[in-house]
PDB file of C-alpha atoms in Angstrom:
ATOM      1  CA  CYS A  16       0.000   0.000   0.000  1.00 68.00           C
ATOM      2  CA  SER A  17       1.107   3.568  -0.635  1.00 76.00           C
ATOM      3  CA  ALA A  18       0.139   6.714   1.220  1.00 74.00           C
ATOM      4  CA  ILE A  19      -2.437   8.902  -0.462  1.00 80.00           C
ATOM      5  CA  ASP A  20      -1.151  12.392  -1.365  1.00 85.00           C
ATOM      6  CA  ALA A  21      -4.068  14.674  -0.544  1.00 88.00           C
ATOM      7  CA  CYS A  22      -2.375  17.585  -2.394  1.00 91.00           C
ATOM      8  CA  GLU A  23      -1.790  15.687  -5.625  1.00 87.00           C
ATOM      9  CA  SER A  24      -4.997  16.711  -7.342  1.00 89.00           C
ATOM     10  CA  SER A  25      -6.442  20.233  -7.683  1.00 92.00           C
ATOM     11  CA  ASN A  26      -4.061  21.627  -5.063  1.00 93.00           C
ATOM     12  CA  GLY A  27      -5.839  19.451  -2.540  1.00 91.00           C
ATOM     13  CA  GLY A  28      -8.947  21.597  -2.738  1.00 93.00           C
ATOM     14  CA  CYS A  29      -6.995  24.556  -1.362  1.00 94.00           C
ATOM     15  CA  SER A  30      -7.282  28.045  -2.795  1.00 95.00           C
ATOM     16  CA  ALA A  31      -5.135  28.847  -5.811  1.00 94.00           C
ATOM     17  CA  LYS A  32      -3.552  31.472  -3.545  1.00 94.00           C
ATOM     18  CA  ALA A  33      -2.690  28.856  -0.913  1.00 95.00           C
ATOM     19  CA  GLU A  34      -0.067  26.166  -0.381  1.00 95.00           C
ATOM     20  CA  CYS A  35      -1.287  22.616   0.117  1.00 95.00           C
ATOM     21  CA  ARG A  36       0.808  20.867   2.754  1.00 92.00           C
ATOM     22  CA  ARG A  37       0.659  17.092   3.341  1.00 91.00           C
ATOM     23  CA  THR A  38       0.208  16.228   6.978  1.00 89.00           C
ATOM     24  CA  THR A  39      -0.685  12.579   7.489  1.00 86.00           C
ATOM     25  CA  PRO A  40      -1.490  10.061   4.769  1.00 83.00           C
ATOM     26  CA  GLY A  41      -4.637  11.243   3.015  1.00 82.00           C
ATOM     27  CA  SER A  42      -4.725  14.511   4.928  1.00 90.00           C
ATOM     28  CA  ARG A  43      -3.457  18.010   4.166  1.00 92.00           C
ATOM     29  CA  ALA A  44      -3.450  21.590   5.468  1.00 95.00           C
ATOM     30  CA  CYS A  45      -4.123  24.671   3.357  1.00 95.00           C
ATOM     31  CA  VAL A  46      -2.009  27.726   4.176  1.00 95.00           C
ATOM     32  CA  CYS A  47      -2.639  31.031   2.418  1.00 96.00           C
ATOM     33  CA  SER A  48       0.353  32.413   0.561  1.00 95.00           C
ATOM     34  CA  ALA A  49       2.235  35.492   1.735  1.00 93.00           C
ATOM     35  CA  GLY A  50       0.134  38.629   1.235  1.00 93.00           C
ATOM     36  CA  TYR A  51      -3.147  36.710   1.568  1.00 95.00           C
ATOM     37  CA  THR A  52      -5.371  35.852   4.484  1.00 94.00           C
ATOM     38  CA  GLY A  53      -8.072  33.223   5.025  1.00 95.00           C
ATOM     39  CA  ASP A  54      -8.608  29.608   5.972  1.00 95.00           C
ATOM     40  CA  GLY A  55      -6.618  28.248   3.039  1.00 94.00           C
ATOM     41  CA  ILE A  56      -9.726  27.183   1.202  1.00 94.00           C
ATOM     42  CA  VAL A  57     -10.584  30.813   0.583  1.00 95.00           C
ATOM     43  CA  CYS A  58      -7.691  33.273   0.512  1.00 95.00           C
ATOM     44  CA  MET A  59      -8.091  37.012  -0.003  1.00 95.00           C
ATOM     45  CA  GLU A  60      -5.520  39.708  -0.687  1.00 94.00           C
ATOM     46  CA  ILE A  61      -4.423  41.642   2.362  1.00 95.00           C
ATOM     47  CA  ASN A  62      -4.957  45.385   1.839  1.00 95.00           C
ATOM     48  CA  PRO A  63      -2.473  47.049   4.227  1.00 95.00           C
ATOM     49  CA  CYS A  64      -4.172  50.419   3.716  1.00 96.00           C
ATOM     50  CA  LEU A  65      -7.152  49.247   5.760  1.00 93.00           C
ATOM     51  CA  VAL A  66      -5.137  49.184   8.967  1.00 92.00           C
ATOM     52  CA  ASN A  67      -3.491  52.304  10.347  1.00 94.00           C
ATOM     53  CA  ASN A  68      -3.450  53.841   6.829  1.00 96.00           C
ATOM     54  CA  GLY A  69      -0.871  51.246   5.786  1.00 94.00           C
ATOM     55  CA  GLY A  70       1.778  52.869   7.967  1.00 94.00           C
ATOM     56  CA  CYS A  71       1.550  56.065   5.942  1.00 96.00           C
ATOM     57  CA  ASP A  72       1.480  59.503   7.507  1.00 96.00           C
ATOM     58  CA  ARG A  73      -2.013  60.760   8.381  1.00 94.00           C
ATOM     59  CA  ASN A  74      -1.468  63.454   5.727  1.00 94.00           C
ATOM     60  CA  ALA A  75      -0.664  60.879   3.068  1.00 96.00           C
ATOM     61  CA  GLU A  76      -2.691  58.655   0.771  1.00 96.00           C
ATOM     62  CA  CYS A  77      -2.137  54.908   0.982  1.00 97.00           C
ATOM     63  CA  THR A  78      -2.509  53.062  -2.323  1.00 97.00           C
ATOM     64  CA  GLN A  79      -2.493  49.256  -2.517  1.00 95.00           C
ATOM     65  CA  THR A  80      -0.119  47.981  -5.209  1.00 94.00           C
ATOM     66  CA  GLY A  81      -0.322  44.229  -4.580  1.00 92.00           C
ATOM     67  CA  PRO A  82      -0.998  41.615  -1.910  1.00 93.00           C
ATOM     68  CA  ASN A  83      -0.047  43.259   1.396  1.00 94.00           C
ATOM     69  CA  GLN A  84       1.894  45.910  -0.556  1.00 94.00           C
ATOM     70  CA  ALA A  85       1.227  49.622  -0.729  1.00 96.00           C
ATOM     71  CA  VAL A  86       2.833  52.988  -1.469  1.00 97.00           C
ATOM     72  CA  CYS A  87       2.411  56.213   0.494  1.00 97.00           C
ATOM     73  CA  ASN A  88       2.078  59.602  -1.219  1.00 97.00           C
ATOM     74  CA  CYS A  89       1.832  62.879   0.662  1.00 95.00           C
ATOM     75  CA  LEU A  90      -1.362  64.821   0.044  1.00 92.00           C
ATOM     76  CA  LYS A  91      -1.375  68.129  -1.831  1.00 83.00           C
ATOM     77  CA  GLY A  92       0.049  70.818   0.379  1.00 81.00           C
ATOM     78  CA  TYR A  93       2.475  68.422   2.069  1.00 88.00           C
ATOM     79  CA  SER A  94       5.898  67.054   1.195  1.00 90.00           C
ATOM     80  CA  GLY A  95       7.886  64.030   2.310  1.00 94.00           C
ATOM     81  CA  ASP A  96       8.331  60.326   1.635  1.00 95.00           C
ATOM     82  CA  GLY A  97       4.739  59.419   2.489  1.00 95.00           C
ATOM     83  CA  LYS A  98       5.717  57.868   5.786  1.00 95.00           C
ATOM     84  CA  THR A  99       6.391  61.350   7.098  1.00 95.00           C
ATOM     85  CA  CYS A 100       4.676  64.379   5.525  1.00 94.00           C
ATOM     86  CA  THR A 101       5.173  67.993   6.514  1.00 90.00           C
ATOM     87  CA  TYR A 102       3.016  70.974   5.640  1.00 87.00           C
ATOM     88  CA  VAL A 103       4.345  73.169   2.833  1.00 85.00           C
ATOM     89  CA  SER A 104       3.368  76.833   2.997  1.00 87.00           C
ATOM     90  CA  LEU A 105       2.289  78.083  -0.426  1.00 86.00           C
ATOM     91  CA  CYS A 106       3.713  81.449   0.527  1.00 90.00           C
ATOM     92  CA  SER A 107       7.165  79.990   1.211  1.00 86.00           C
ATOM     93  CA  GLN A 108       7.899  79.514  -2.474  1.00 84.00           C
ATOM     94  CA  ASN A 109       8.070  82.489  -4.839  1.00 90.00           C
ATOM     95  CA  ASN A 110       5.845  84.471  -2.464  1.00 94.00           C
ATOM     96  CA  GLY A 111       2.997  82.132  -3.376  1.00 90.00           C
ATOM     97  CA  GLY A 112       2.798  83.560  -6.882  1.00 92.00           C
ATOM     98  CA  CYS A 113       1.858  86.965  -5.475  1.00 96.00           C
ATOM     99  CA  SER A 114       3.482  90.188  -6.622  1.00 95.00           C
ATOM    100  CA  GLU A 115       6.829  91.040  -5.054  1.00 92.00           C
ATOM    101  CA  PHE A 116       5.009  94.077  -3.656  1.00 94.00           C
ATOM    102  CA  ALA A 117       2.264  91.971  -2.042  1.00 96.00           C
ATOM    103  CA  ILE A 118       1.831  90.083   1.231  1.00 96.00           C
ATOM    104  CA  CYS A 119       1.017  86.378   0.856  1.00 96.00           C
ATOM    105  CA  ASN A 120      -1.120  84.749   3.554  1.00 93.00           C
ATOM    106  CA  ASP A 121      -1.888  81.029   3.781  1.00 88.00           C
ATOM    107  CA  THR A 122      -5.603  80.550   4.397  1.00 84.00           C
ATOM    108  CA  GLU A 123      -6.156  76.810   3.827  1.00 72.00           C
ATOM    109  CA  LEU A 124      -3.980  73.855   2.876  1.00 68.00           C
ATOM    110  CA  THR A 125      -4.062  74.661  -0.814  1.00 72.00           C
ATOM    111  CA  GLU A 126      -5.227  78.265  -0.699  1.00 84.00           C
ATOM    112  CA  ARG A 127      -3.625  81.660  -0.086  1.00 88.00           C
ATOM    113  CA  THR A 128      -4.458  85.321  -0.470  1.00 94.00           C
ATOM    114  CA  CYS A 129      -2.351  88.054  -2.030  1.00 96.00           C
ATOM    115  CA  THR A 130      -2.725  91.622  -0.759  1.00 96.00           C
ATOM    116  CA  CYS A 131      -0.776  94.584  -2.093  1.00 95.00           C
ATOM    117  CA  LYS A 132       1.456  96.256   0.473  1.00 94.00           C
ATOM    118  CA  THR A 133       0.819  99.758   1.778  1.00 92.00           C
ATOM    119  CA  ASN A 134       1.430 102.403  -0.902  1.00 90.00           C
ATOM    120  CA  TYR A 135       0.741  99.901  -3.676  1.00 93.00           C
ATOM    121  CA  THR A 136      -2.457  99.160  -5.551  1.00 90.00           C
ATOM    122  CA  GLY A 137      -3.657  96.128  -7.507  1.00 92.00           C
ATOM    123  CA  ASP A 138      -5.137  92.678  -7.108  1.00 94.00           C
ATOM    124  CA  GLY A 139      -2.210  91.207  -5.191  1.00 95.00           C
ATOM    125  CA  PHE A 140      -0.836  89.370  -8.203  1.00 95.00           C
ATOM    126  CA  GLN A 141       0.047  92.650  -9.859  1.00 91.00           C
ATOM    127  CA  CYS A 142       0.754  95.595  -7.570  1.00 94.00           C
ATOM    128  CA  ARG A 143       1.765  99.077  -8.673  1.00 91.00           C
ATOM    129  CA  GLY A 144       3.284 101.949  -6.736  1.00 91.00           C
ATOM    130  CA  ASN A 145       3.031 105.599  -7.680  1.00 91.00           C
ATOM    131  CA  ILE A 146       3.346 106.388 -11.370  1.00 92.00           C
ATOM    132  CA  PHE A 147       6.840 107.805 -10.923  1.00 91.00           C
ATOM    133  CA  GLN A 148       8.008 104.382  -9.664  1.00 90.00           C
ATOM    134  CA  GLU A 149       6.073 102.556 -12.365  1.00 92.00           C
ATOM    135  CA  LEU A 150       7.836 104.428 -15.166  1.00 93.00           C
ATOM    136  CA  LEU A 151      11.112 102.730 -14.246  1.00 91.00           C
ATOM    137  CA  ARG A 152       9.593  99.253 -13.935  1.00 90.00           C
ATOM    138  CA  ASN A 153       8.351  99.229 -17.535  1.00 91.00           C
ATOM    139  CA  SER A 154      10.800  99.260 -20.459  1.00 93.00           C
ATOM    140  CA  ASN A 155       8.231 101.121 -22.573  1.00 95.00           C
ATOM    141  CA  THR A 156       8.380 104.096 -20.215  1.00 95.00           C
ATOM    142  CA  SER A 157      11.762 103.862 -18.484  1.00 95.00           C
ATOM    143  CA  ARG A 158      13.461 106.375 -20.782  1.00 96.00           C
ATOM    144  CA  PHE A 159      10.950 109.044 -19.761  1.00 96.00           C
ATOM    145  CA  TYR A 160      11.819 108.264 -16.124  1.00 95.00           C
ATOM    146  CA  PHE A 161      15.540 108.779 -16.753  1.00 95.00           C
ATOM    147  CA  HIS A 162      14.862 112.170 -18.358  1.00 95.00           C
ATOM    148  CA  LEU A 163      12.826 113.191 -15.302  1.00 94.00           C
ATOM    149  CA  GLN A 164      15.606 112.043 -12.999  1.00 93.00           C
ATOM    150  CA  ALA A 165      18.270 113.886 -14.968  1.00 93.00           C
ATOM    151  CA  LEU A 166      16.325 117.134 -14.587  1.00 93.00           C
ATOM    152  CA  SER A 167      15.227 116.424 -10.980  1.00 92.00           C
ATOM    153  CA  ILE A 168      11.558 116.639 -11.954  1.00 91.00           C
ATOM    154  CA  ARG A 169       9.541 115.013  -9.182  1.00 89.00           C
ATOM    155  CA  ASP A 170       6.078 116.487  -9.772  1.00 87.00           C
ATOM    156  CA  ILE A 171       4.403 113.118 -10.307  1.00 88.00           C
ATOM    157  CA  SER A 172       5.844 111.529  -7.166  1.00 84.00           C
ATOM    158  CA  GLY A 173       3.363 113.588  -5.115  1.00 87.00           C
ATOM    159  CA  PRO A 174      -0.117 112.479  -4.024  1.00 86.00           C
ATOM    160  CA  GLY A 175      -1.746 113.467  -7.320  1.00 84.00           C
ATOM    161  CA  PRO A 176      -3.900 112.408  -8.969  1.00 95.00           C
ATOM    162  CA  PHE A 177      -2.082 112.709 -12.307  1.00 95.00           C
ATOM    163  CA  THR A 178      -2.567 111.585 -15.870  1.00 96.00           C
ATOM    164  CA  LEU A 179       0.648 110.935 -17.724  1.00 96.00           C
ATOM    165  CA  PHE A 180       1.161 110.652 -21.482  1.00 97.00           C
ATOM    166  CA  VAL A 181       4.551 109.008 -21.971  1.00 97.00           C
ATOM    167  CA  PRO A 182       6.315 108.835 -25.334  1.00 97.00           C
ATOM    168  CA  HIS A 183       7.479 105.268 -25.923  1.00 96.00           C
ATOM    169  CA  THR A 184      11.124 104.627 -25.002  1.00 96.00           C
ATOM    170  CA  ASP A 185      12.002 103.973 -28.664  1.00 95.00           C
ATOM    171  CA  VAL A 186      10.610 107.388 -29.634  1.00 95.00           C
ATOM    172  CA  LEU A 187      12.647 109.220 -26.980  1.00 95.00           C
ATOM    173  CA  ASN A 188      15.757 107.298 -28.001  1.00 94.00           C
ATOM    174  CA  THR A 189      15.464 108.089 -31.713  1.00 94.00           C
ATOM    175  CA  ASP A 190      13.863 111.546 -32.009  1.00 94.00           C
ATOM    176  CA  PRO A 191      16.769 113.925 -32.882  1.00 93.00           C
ATOM    177  CA  ARG A 192      14.970 116.882 -31.317  1.00 94.00           C
ATOM    178  CA  VAL A 193      15.543 115.509 -27.813  1.00 95.00           C
ATOM    179  CA  LYS A 194      19.262 116.376 -27.864  1.00 94.00           C
ATOM    180  CA  ASP A 195      18.467 119.875 -29.108  1.00 94.00           C
ATOM    181  CA  TRP A 196      15.905 120.449 -26.345  1.00 95.00           C
ATOM    182  CA  ILE A 197      18.380 119.271 -23.719  1.00 94.00           C
ATOM    183  CA  ALA A 198      21.110 121.540 -25.144  1.00 94.00           C
ATOM    184  CA  LYS A 199      18.741 124.521 -25.176  1.00 94.00           C
ATOM    185  CA  GLY A 200      17.535 123.828 -21.646  1.00 93.00           C
ATOM    186  CA  VAL A 201      13.882 123.349 -22.597  1.00 95.00           C
ATOM    187  CA  MET A 202      13.561 119.594 -22.025  1.00 96.00           C
ATOM    188  CA  ALA A 203      11.841 120.157 -18.651  1.00 95.00           C
ATOM    189  CA  GLN A 204       9.052 122.120 -20.345  1.00 96.00           C
ATOM    190  CA  VAL A 205       8.635 119.366 -22.935  1.00 96.00           C
ATOM    191  CA  LEU A 206       8.371 116.688 -20.237  1.00 96.00           C
ATOM    192  CA  ARG A 207       5.856 118.650 -18.148  1.00 96.00           C
ATOM    193  CA  HIS A 208       3.705 119.079 -21.232  1.00 96.00           C
ATOM    194  CA  HIS A 209       3.055 115.316 -20.963  1.00 96.00           C
ATOM    195  CA  MET A 210       1.678 115.593 -17.420  1.00 96.00           C
ATOM    196  CA  VAL A 211      -1.847 116.501 -16.339  1.00 96.00           C
ATOM    197  CA  GLY A 212      -2.625 117.289 -12.706  1.00 94.00           C
ATOM    198  CA  CYS A 213      -5.724 116.965 -10.515  1.00 90.00           C
ATOM    199  CA  ALA A 214      -7.201 114.048 -12.481  1.00 92.00           C
ATOM    200  CA  SER A 215      -6.590 110.348 -13.092  1.00 94.00           C
ATOM    201  CA  LEU A 216      -8.128 109.929 -16.525  1.00 96.00           C
ATOM    202  CA  LEU A 217      -8.582 106.451 -17.909  1.00 95.00           C
ATOM    203  CA  TYR A 218      -8.835 105.788 -21.632  1.00 95.00           C
ATOM    204  CA  GLU A 219     -12.622 105.744 -21.456  1.00 93.00           C
ATOM    205  CA  ASP A 220     -12.627 109.112 -19.654  1.00 95.00           C
ATOM    206  CA  LEU A 221     -10.444 110.658 -22.359  1.00 95.00           C
ATOM    207  CA  THR A 222     -12.920 109.717 -25.086  1.00 92.00           C
ATOM    208  CA  ALA A 223     -15.366 112.237 -23.613  1.00 92.00           C
ATOM    209  CA  ILE A 224     -12.859 115.099 -23.330  1.00 93.00           C
ATOM    210  CA  THR A 225     -11.626 117.437 -26.062  1.00 94.00           C
ATOM    211  CA  ASN A 226      -9.043 119.521 -24.181  1.00 94.00           C
ATOM    212  CA  ILE A 227      -6.972 119.242 -21.024  1.00 95.00           C
ATOM    213  CA  THR A 228      -4.239 121.443 -19.578  1.00 95.00           C
ATOM    214  CA  SER A 229      -0.763 120.075 -18.936  1.00 95.00           C
ATOM    215  CA  LEU A 230       1.464 120.987 -15.989  1.00 94.00           C
ATOM    216  CA  GLN A 231       3.320 123.169 -18.471  1.00 93.00           C
ATOM    217  CA  GLY A 232       0.164 125.273 -18.619  1.00 93.00           C
ATOM    218  CA  GLU A 233      -0.705 124.557 -22.243  1.00 94.00           C
ATOM    219  CA  GLN A 234      -3.635 122.773 -23.808  1.00 95.00           C
ATOM    220  CA  ILE A 235      -3.559 119.224 -25.100  1.00 96.00           C
ATOM    221  CA  HIS A 236      -6.224 118.615 -27.707  1.00 96.00           C
ATOM    222  CA  ILE A 237      -7.862 115.174 -27.694  1.00 96.00           C
ATOM    223  CA  SER A 238      -9.683 113.643 -30.629  1.00 94.00           C
ATOM    224  CA  TYR A 239     -11.204 110.211 -31.097  1.00 88.00           C
ATOM    225  CA  SER A 240     -10.892 108.757 -34.579  1.00 81.00           C
ATOM    226  CA  GLN A 241     -11.097 105.226 -35.985  1.00 83.00           C
ATOM    227  CA  ASN A 242     -11.134 103.662 -32.508  1.00 86.00           C
ATOM    228  CA  SER A 243      -7.986 105.556 -31.515  1.00 91.00           C
ATOM    229  CA  LEU A 244      -7.318 108.507 -29.232  1.00 94.00           C
ATOM    230  CA  ILE A 245      -5.118 111.156 -30.823  1.00 95.00           C
ATOM    231  CA  LEU A 246      -3.384 113.946 -28.918  1.00 96.00           C
ATOM    232  CA  ASN A 247      -2.708 117.262 -30.678  1.00 95.00           C
ATOM    233  CA  ASN A 248      -3.691 115.591 -33.972  1.00 93.00           C
ATOM    234  CA  LYS A 249      -0.427 113.609 -34.025  1.00 92.00           C
ATOM    235  CA  ALA A 250       0.314 111.335 -31.076  1.00 95.00           C
ATOM    236  CA  GLU A 251      -1.727 108.152 -30.705  1.00 95.00           C
ATOM    237  CA  ILE A 252      -2.259 106.368 -27.391  1.00 95.00           C
ATOM    238  CA  ILE A 253      -0.855 102.881 -28.023  1.00 95.00           C
ATOM    239  CA  LEU A 254      -0.902 101.492 -24.452  1.00 94.00           C
ATOM    240  CA  SER A 255      -3.305 102.687 -21.802  1.00 94.00           C
ATOM    241  CA  ASP A 256      -4.595 102.521 -18.238  1.00 93.00           C
ATOM    242  CA  ALA A 257      -1.497 101.555 -16.241  1.00 92.00           C
ATOM    243  CA  VAL A 258      -2.999 102.600 -12.926  1.00 92.00           C
ATOM    244  CA  GLY A 259      -0.749 103.555 -10.008  1.00 92.00           C
ATOM    245  CA  THR A 260      -1.529 104.807  -6.515  1.00 91.00           C
ATOM    246  CA  ASN A 261      -1.459 108.443  -7.605  1.00 93.00           C
ATOM    247  CA  GLY A 262      -2.577 108.369 -11.222  1.00 94.00           C
ATOM    248  CA  VAL A 263      -2.556 106.613 -14.550  1.00 96.00           C
ATOM    249  CA  ILE A 264      -0.023 106.199 -17.381  1.00 96.00           C
ATOM    250  CA  HIS A 265      -0.780 106.115 -21.109  1.00 97.00           C
ATOM    251  CA  VAL A 266       1.943 105.406 -23.666  1.00 97.00           C
ATOM    252  CA  ILE A 267       1.960 107.453 -26.880  1.00 97.00           C
ATOM    253  CA  ASN A 268       3.859 107.026 -30.156  1.00 95.00           C
ATOM    254  CA  GLN A 269       5.075 110.608 -30.547  1.00 96.00           C
ATOM    255  CA  ILE A 270       6.387 113.443 -28.401  1.00 96.00           C
ATOM    256  CA  LEU A 271       3.993 116.275 -27.537  1.00 95.00           C
ATOM    257  CA  VAL A 272       5.600 119.633 -28.233  1.00 93.00           C
ATOM    258  CA  PRO A 273       4.386 122.641 -26.214  1.00 87.00           C
TER     259      PRO A 273
END
């Protein structure tokens, strides 16, 4: 006689995820394989995420990858290896995407607010100071700023409000008359003829006006033609409504001559 191997056929009736082990002749034991649990007849995958979040940090997500196997990934707003996750302030990196002239405040895990600092205006993502400061920050208007600095003209650094018509930097760099005006000592008058006091006039406001007086004391004629605003029948406003704390800047394509 020979002993009957109870595991010889159909894994001894054990689960496909179990090991059939011979015990005594004609008998066997079913033992679930590693990563599975059950009585050996029925074996089910162990999901480690169901107990203690799979050993992941409480601010991490546990994801089952196989029998009794899982990976840990820190939730949005946290960083780490998943086993340990630490809160990451949105404001700690690049000021949270706010303007350099804004204060970033964390409000929730994935939220923050941006508020312009004192003496600046804007939505927090873009903040502007007074129009004198803004001239330097924009390459289209920086040349006008340098001319003001050279002549110590600080009119538009006051409380305002002001409206400023600034010839584009390229125009000031290429118009041959500029050197002549500087040599003759009249450049200050030319620059002040581009400034209007006591009003911050947006593009829309200018469409309803025909004349305004510059700080030089002379009139600037405004006309609206073919969807464009023209000053003194020559200079067109090509960029508009750069609003600062004390006024507004418009960029024009020619120099206004008093």
